[in-house]
Amino acid sequence: MVTLHLNLFIYPGGHHEAAWRHPDSAPERVLDISYYQELAKKAEAATFDAVFFADGPALADNIRYASRFRLEPFTWMAALAAVTEKIGFIGTASTTYSEPYNLARLFASLDHLSKGRAGWNIVTTGAPNAAQNFGLAEHPVHAERYARAEEFVEVVTKLWDSWEDEAFVADAESGLFADTDRIHPIDHKGPLFDVAGPLNTARSPQGRPVYVQAGSSEDGRSFAARWAEAIFTAHQTLESAQAFYADVKSRAARLGRDPGQVKILPGISPFIGSTTREAQDKHDELNGLTQPAYSLDVLHRLTGADLSSYDLDGPFPRELVDESGERGVSSRSRLVLDIVDREKPTIRQLMHRLAGARGHRVVTGTPEYVADQIQAWYESGAADGFNVMPPWLSGGFDEFVEHVVPILRKRGLFREEYTGSTLREHLGLDRPVSQYSPAHPDRQALTKETA
Amino acid sequence: MVTLHLNLFIYPGGHHEAAWRHPDSAPERVLDISYYQELAKKAEAATFDAVFFADGPALADNIRYASRFRLEPFTWMAALAAVTEKIGFIGTASTTYSEPYNLARLFASLDHLSKGRAGWNIVTTGAPNAAQNFGLAEHPVHAERYARAEEFVEVVTKLWDSWEDEAFVADAESGLFADTDRIHPIDHKGPLFDVAGPLNTARSPQGRPVYVQAGSSEDGRSFAARWAEAIFTAHQTLESAQAFYADVKSRAARLGRDPGQVKILPGISPFIGSTTREAQDKHDELNGLTQPAYSLDVLHRLTGADLSSYDLDGPFPRELVDESGERGVSSRSRLVLDIVDREKPTIRQLMHRLAGARGHRVVTGTPEYVADQIQAWYESGAADGFNVMPPWLSGGFDEFVEHVVPILRKRGLFREEYTGSTLREHLGLDRPVSQYSPAHPDRQALTKETA
């Protein structure tokens, strides 16, 4: 069955910046694994494809006013995998601030222990203050980070391929534990990495974790077209999402990849009510709990504009934004500026607009309306599915599961039950053949040529 | 209640090199997390202090003939913590091949999700082939590795201390999520590391993981005296264990530490039978399953002697061992040479002697005999407890739990039930005060001086 894909993107407390102050919220549980285990079990009961975790190796500057912990994804996902059976886990990990051998081991192990449910959201890390936690004078520039990401992914792919599937034998009778003829040193020597390999564990159930990516810059799209099997992306309008969808799929096709093997998953943050009014009230309630000291800081980071001396109910001073800088503006900042140009908001309106899901699309309305929006994007070449970003947890997710999922199922858009058991199977992605296996297409071609 | 401490040291398949070929063994499950979850639950039911995992970031050369996988400890321990409630988890991680910020996050997270059950076996990594997985031309020499370890532990200790216990507030009413006055940048600038901090999560239940250490070299002992709260060590004789125990405790005392806060835990690998003969038969059965190609390789690595052209039933050619090299011999190799000098074994006898537990002490006999040995070491200043290394899993562990643990309990040596809930509580170790807290002794002293 062709189905749309749904991930639950878990952010401690929820995605709205004031989520942790919601009366339903349990901020004292943001470091309690049982809270996340309950969420993962709910998402599994709702037959979601995966749970998704963001990450970054530095403390958010604005933790004073918001639940901006980073949950270390590997340990967290392993503890969730242990209490679930089907749902996948997509964890963010940085190619800038980790070593390929260590990262390859962590994901291989997660894929083993979850029996094929691991996905890797590949990031180069946007937060500049991470550099100072790793002995760097400053955060490497965008192009440098992407160059490292390219070679990094090449190295870990080789490591995950270094054991052919058949290498793990464990034949007690003959005494052969591993067929070392099928375990391959990778001997990678590149401009940035020098890694001998092989990996120190057998090939994992999925061969490799699912490669997920979230950058929308030029470098990001080019990287995604080459490597990504799923893409998490932020769009405010159908047109923007359609253009992105078409662009990335055609880039992948030009590189000889099957565009169907690249799933596009925009973020969506739903406020749901039995009436539009009720949904809007829920949204307003959370907006009312925001704290200007925090929201202005977010805006400052995104636009470079210091708004602390401005009237919050006056218009956003567009002229403060400098777009001429050496690096231009990031794709996330561009999205904010587009909102400003399109909607001409006051500062407070813009603060509330972004409070919802850090620039991701907020949809406010009845369950039918939310389902309509999902269906419209899914059926018009804008999305293969969505990263669902509940405004607050767990109530905001409960409402989606209770009211929207049944509609999507009724319309034949979303699965009634899991048909596979690995994340690749949920997403309709092929299991890759090891590049060192005689069954790999390149080697087969070689054999034919020789013959 | 004063109690001896018992850890279950889990090695895939078991500690005897032929364990995976044992008729009871399930080699096809060595990558199946449920197999380890069953073991951890058994160890918890037996009120063990902790489960212990070795590690190294490289593939063992001799995986052809033995179950020499490395289970990535963080993911593995998280998945075991998720299905247990009391037992601790001690994981090995290298200061040579990881970054302090990443390692600090992984352990803080493990301590959070396990609610205070994490321990870190601090190693500098002995296997020279790890270097080639991390872009190094060669493995750093011993002294260099220990210099890095010293500064590494200093850095991660600061990171784990960077949030005072009271910094995590989460007061929805006032809107204060974290008291940033109680979150401290560490601004570490040393010869090897430059790390700004703070950590991006709140202080964990134990403050820091329990610091465990396993090196017995001069550098290792000096490091242990300064940092270790538990020490895993290998001794073949009571005298050797007593000398080590006295030495490390007095070194700690000379540094102003309470020697009671340093627990000494030798390895012990028990073969248990209802008669001595039956126990010996079990040992012989496993020895009979060893493979000379593997065992000779182990001996070659430990002694530098290539024995492939020698008669296995002839005497071990002591003269082949060169002890004059620049680095001398490692503490593990010294232990092997001591066996040779003391017991004058044939090559095959030595192979079998080492097959049991890689140089750790093998005890073969009735349950009473095994309990007597444990009691003797515990009561004569040789051990505060033991790292139990079952020759094969899980049968070899089941026998220990079923037959030896009840005797230890009857003699009042081992707890009947857990009295605490964290690993520190099980081991009788203090919870450290953050070095940034006003309650830290150094700061209190400072306050008194000023007053």
mmCIF file with all atom_site columns, N, CA and C in Angstrom, chain B residues 34-60:
data_model
loop_
_atom_site.group_PDB
_atom_site.id
_atom_site.type_symbol
_atom_site.label_atom_id
_atom_site.label_alt_id
_atom_site.label_comp_id
_atom_site.label_asym_id
_atom_site.label_entity_id
_atom_site.label_seq_id
_atom_site.pdbx_PDB_ins_code
_atom_site.Cartn_x
_atom_site.Cartn_y
_atom_site.Cartn_z
_atom_site.occupancy
_atom_site.B_iso_or_equiv
_atom_site.pdbx_formal_charge
_atom_site.auth_seq_id
_atom_site.auth_comp_id
_atom_site.auth_asym_id
_atom_site.auth_atom_id
_atom_site.pdbx_PDB_model_num
ATOM 1  N N  . SER B 1 34 ? 18.072 -8.724  23.199 1.00 0.00 ? 34 SER B N  1
ATOM 2  C CA . SER B 1 34 ? 17.232 -9.414  24.185 1.00 0.00 ? 34 SER B CA 1
ATOM 3  C C  . SER B 1 34 ? 18.056 -10.426 24.995 1.00 0.00 ? 34 SER B C  1
ATOM 4  N N  . TYR B 1 35 ? 19.094 -10.957 24.374 1.00 0.00 ? 35 TYR B N  1
ATOM 5  C CA . TYR B 1 35 ? 20.004 -11.880 25.059 1.00 0.00 ? 35 TYR B CA 1
ATOM 6  C C  . TYR B 1 35 ? 20.692 -11.165 26.232 1.00 0.00 ? 35 TYR B C  1
ATOM 7  N N  . TYR B 1 36 ? 21.127 -9.941  26.004 1.00 0.00 ? 36 TYR B N  1
ATOM 8  C CA . TYR B 1 36 ? 21.802 -9.161  27.044 1.00 0.00 ? 36 TYR B CA 1
ATOM 9  C C  . TYR B 1 36 ? 20.803 -8.612  28.064 1.00 0.00 ? 36 TYR B C  1
ATOM 10 N N  . GLN B 1 37 ? 19.594 -8.330  27.586 1.00 0.00 ? 37 GLN B N  1
ATOM 11 C CA . GLN B 1 37 ? 18.562 -7.879  28.525 1.00 0.00 ? 37 GLN B CA 1
ATOM 12 C C  . GLN B 1 37 ? 18.228 -8.986  29.517 1.00 0.00 ? 37 GLN B C  1
ATOM 13 N N  . GLU B 1 38 ? 18.172 -10.220 29.019 1.00 0.00 ? 38 GLU B N  1
ATOM 14 C CA . GLU B 1 38 ? 17.933 -11.357 29.923 1.00 0.00 ? 38 GLU B CA 1
ATOM 15 C C  . GLU B 1 38 ? 19.051 -11.460 30.963 1.00 0.00 ? 38 GLU B C  1
ATOM 16 N N  . LEU B 1 39 ? 20.296 -11.295 30.499 1.00 0.00 ? 39 LEU B N  1
ATOM 17 C CA . LEU B 1 39 ? 21.433 -11.375 31.423 1.00 0.00 ? 39 LEU B CA 1
ATOM 18 C C  . LEU B 1 39 ? 21.382 -10.260 32.469 1.00 0.00 ? 39 LEU B C  1
ATOM 19 N N  . ALA B 1 40 ? 21.082 -9.038  32.017 1.00 0.00 ? 40 ALA B N  1
ATOM 20 C CA . ALA B 1 40 ? 21.038 -7.910  32.954 1.00 0.00 ? 40 ALA B CA 1
ATOM 21 C C  . ALA B 1 40 ? 19.926 -8.112  33.984 1.00 0.00 ? 40 ALA B C  1
ATOM 22 N N  . LYS B 1 41 ? 18.802 -8.655  33.528 1.00 0.00 ? 41 LYS B N  1
ATOM 23 C CA . LYS B 1 41 ? 17.700 -8.911  34.470 1.00 0.00 ? 41 LYS B CA 1
ATOM 24 C C  . LYS B 1 41 ? 18.083 -9.989  35.491 1.00 0.00 ? 41 LYS B C  1
ATOM 25 N N  . LYS B 1 42 ? 18.805 -11.021 35.018 1.00 0.00 ? 42 LYS B N  1
ATOM 26 C CA . LYS B 1 42 ? 19.272 -12.051 35.951 1.00 0.00 ? 42 LYS B CA 1
ATOM 27 C C  . LYS B 1 42 ? 20.236 -11.454 36.972 1.00 0.00 ? 42 LYS B C  1
ATOM 28 N N  . ALA B 1 43 ? 21.131 -10.604 36.497 1.00 0.00 ? 43 ALA B N  1
ATOM 29 C CA . ALA B 1 43 ? 22.106 -9.996  37.416 1.00 0.00 ? 43 ALA B CA 1
ATOM 30 C C  . ALA B 1 43 ? 21.392 -9.091  38.413 1.00 0.00 ? 43 ALA B C  1
ATOM 31 N N  . GLU B 1 44 ? 20.346 -8.428  37.959 1.00 0.00 ? 44 GLU B N  1
ATOM 32 C CA . GLU B 1 44 ? 19.575 -7.565  38.863 1.00 0.00 ? 44 GLU B CA 1
ATOM 33 C C  . GLU B 1 44 ? 18.805 -8.418  39.875 1.00 0.00 ? 44 GLU B C  1
ATOM 34 N N  . ALA B 1 45 ? 18.229 -9.520  39.395 1.00 0.00 ? 45 ALA B N  1
ATOM 35 C CA . ALA B 1 45 ? 17.510 -10.405 40.320 1.00 0.00 ? 45 ALA B CA 1
ATOM 36 C C  . ALA B 1 45 ? 18.465 -10.932 41.393 1.00 0.00 ? 45 ALA B C  1
ATOM 37 N N  . ALA B 1 46 ? 19.750 -11.062 41.030 1.00 0.00 ? 46 ALA B N  1
ATOM 38 C CA . ALA B 1 46 ? 20.754 -11.546 41.988 1.00 0.00 ? 46 ALA B CA 1
ATOM 39 C C  . ALA B 1 46 ? 21.383 -10.388 42.772 1.00 0.00 ? 46 ALA B C  1
ATOM 40 N N  . THR B 1 47 ? 20.799 -9.184  42.669 1.00 0.00 ? 47 THR B N  1
ATOM 41 C CA . THR B 1 47 ? 21.256 -7.969  43.377 1.00 0.00 ? 47 THR B CA 1
ATOM 42 C C  . THR B 1 47 ? 22.724 -7.640  43.140 1.00 0.00 ? 47 THR B C  1
ATOM 43 N N  . PHE B 1 48 ? 23.208 -7.887  41.917 1.00 0.00 ? 48 PHE B N  1
ATOM 44 C CA . PHE B 1 48 ? 24.562 -7.453  41.570 1.00 0.00 ? 48 PHE B CA 1
ATOM 45 C C  . PHE B 1 48 ? 24.638 -5.924  41.548 1.00 0.00 ? 48 PHE B C  1
ATOM 46 N N  . ASP B 1 49 ? 25.826 -5.409  41.760 1.00 0.00 ? 49 ASP B N  1
ATOM 47 C CA . ASP B 1 49 ? 26.026 -3.963  41.723 1.00 0.00 ? 49 ASP B CA 1
ATOM 48 C C  . ASP B 1 49 ? 25.861 -3.423  40.305 1.00 0.00 ? 49 ASP B C  1
ATOM 49 N N  . ALA B 1 50 ? 26.474 -4.107  39.337 1.00 0.00 ? 50 ALA B N  1
ATOM 50 C CA . ALA B 1 50 ? 26.503 -3.547  37.981 1.00 0.00 ? 50 ALA B CA 1
ATOM 51 C C  . ALA B 1 50 ? 26.799 -4.612  36.956 1.00 0.00 ? 50 ALA B C  1
ATOM 52 N N  . VAL B 1 51 ? 26.503 -4.253  35.717 1.00 0.00 ? 51 VAL B N  1
ATOM 53 C CA . VAL B 1 51 ? 26.949 -5.008  34.550 1.00 0.00 ? 51 VAL B CA 1
ATOM 54 C C  . VAL B 1 51 ? 28.098 -4.200  33.953 1.00 0.00 ? 51 VAL B C  1
ATOM 55 N N  . PHE B 1 52 ? 29.105 -4.887  33.481 1.00 0.00 ? 52 PHE B N  1
ATOM 56 C CA . PHE B 1 52 ? 30.324 -4.231  33.003 1.00 0.00 ? 52 PHE B CA 1
ATOM 57 C C  . PHE B 1 52 ? 30.560 -4.603  31.540 1.00 0.00 ? 52 PHE B C  1
ATOM 58 N N  . PHE B 1 53 ? 30.902 -3.592  30.720 1.00 0.00 ? 53 PHE B N  1
ATOM 59 C CA . PHE B 1 53 ? 31.213 -3.842  29.308 1.00 0.00 ? 53 PHE B CA 1
ATOM 60 C C  . PHE B 1 53 ? 32.599 -3.331  28.942 1.00 0.00 ? 53 PHE B C  1
ATOM 61 N N  . ALA B 1 54 ? 33.368 -4.179  28.272 1.00 0.00 ? 54 ALA B N  1
ATOM 62 C CA . ALA B 1 54 ? 34.654 -3.759  27.710 1.00 0.00 ? 54 ALA B CA 1
ATOM 63 C C  . ALA B 1 54 ? 34.385 -3.031  26.396 1.00 0.00 ? 54 ALA B C  1
ATOM 64 N N  . ASP B 1 55 ? 35.396 -2.386  25.862 1.00 0.00 ? 55 ASP B N  1
ATOM 65 C CA . ASP B 1 55 ? 35.228 -1.763  24.553 1.00 0.00 ? 55 ASP B CA 1
ATOM 66 C C  . ASP B 1 55 ? 36.566 -1.388  23.939 1.00 0.00 ? 55 ASP B C  1
ATOM 67 N N  . GLY B 1 56 ? 36.547 -1.196  22.638 1.00 0.00 ? 56 GLY B N  1
ATOM 68 C CA . GLY B 1 56 ? 37.700 -0.706  21.900 1.00 0.00 ? 56 GLY B CA 1
ATOM 69 C C  . GLY B 1 56 ? 37.263 -0.348  20.498 1.00 0.00 ? 56 GLY B C  1
ATOM 70 N N  . PRO B 1 57 ? 37.750 0.798   19.973 1.00 0.00 ? 57 PRO B N  1
ATOM 71 C CA . PRO B 1 57 ? 37.256 1.259   18.673 1.00 0.00 ? 57 PRO B CA 1
ATOM 72 C C  . PRO B 1 57 ? 38.034 0.684   17.491 1.00 0.00 ? 57 PRO B C  1
ATOM 73 N N  . ALA B 1 58 ? 38.133 -0.636  17.436 1.00 0.00 ? 58 ALA B N  1
ATOM 74 C CA . ALA B 1 58 ? 38.780 -1.292  16.309 1.00 0.00 ? 58 ALA B CA 1
ATOM 75 C C  . ALA B 1 58 ? 38.349 -2.754  16.305 1.00 0.00 ? 58 ALA B C  1
ATOM 76 N N  . LEU B 1 59 ? 38.427 -3.366  15.150 1.00 0.00 ? 59 LEU B N  1
ATOM 77 C CA . LEU B 1 59 ? 38.074 -4.790  15.043 1.00 0.00 ? 59 LEU B CA 1
ATOM 78 C C  . LEU B 1 59 ? 39.225 -5.642  15.556 1.00 0.00 ? 59 LEU B C  1
ATOM 79 N N  . ALA B 1 60 ? 38.907 -6.640  16.382 1.00 0.00 ? 60 ALA B N  1
ATOM 80 C CA . ALA B 1 60 ? 39.925 -7.586  16.832 1.00 0.00 ? 60 ALA B CA 1
ATOM 81 C C  . ALA B 1 60 ? 40.425 -8.369  15.623 1.00 0.00 ? 60 ALA B C  1
#
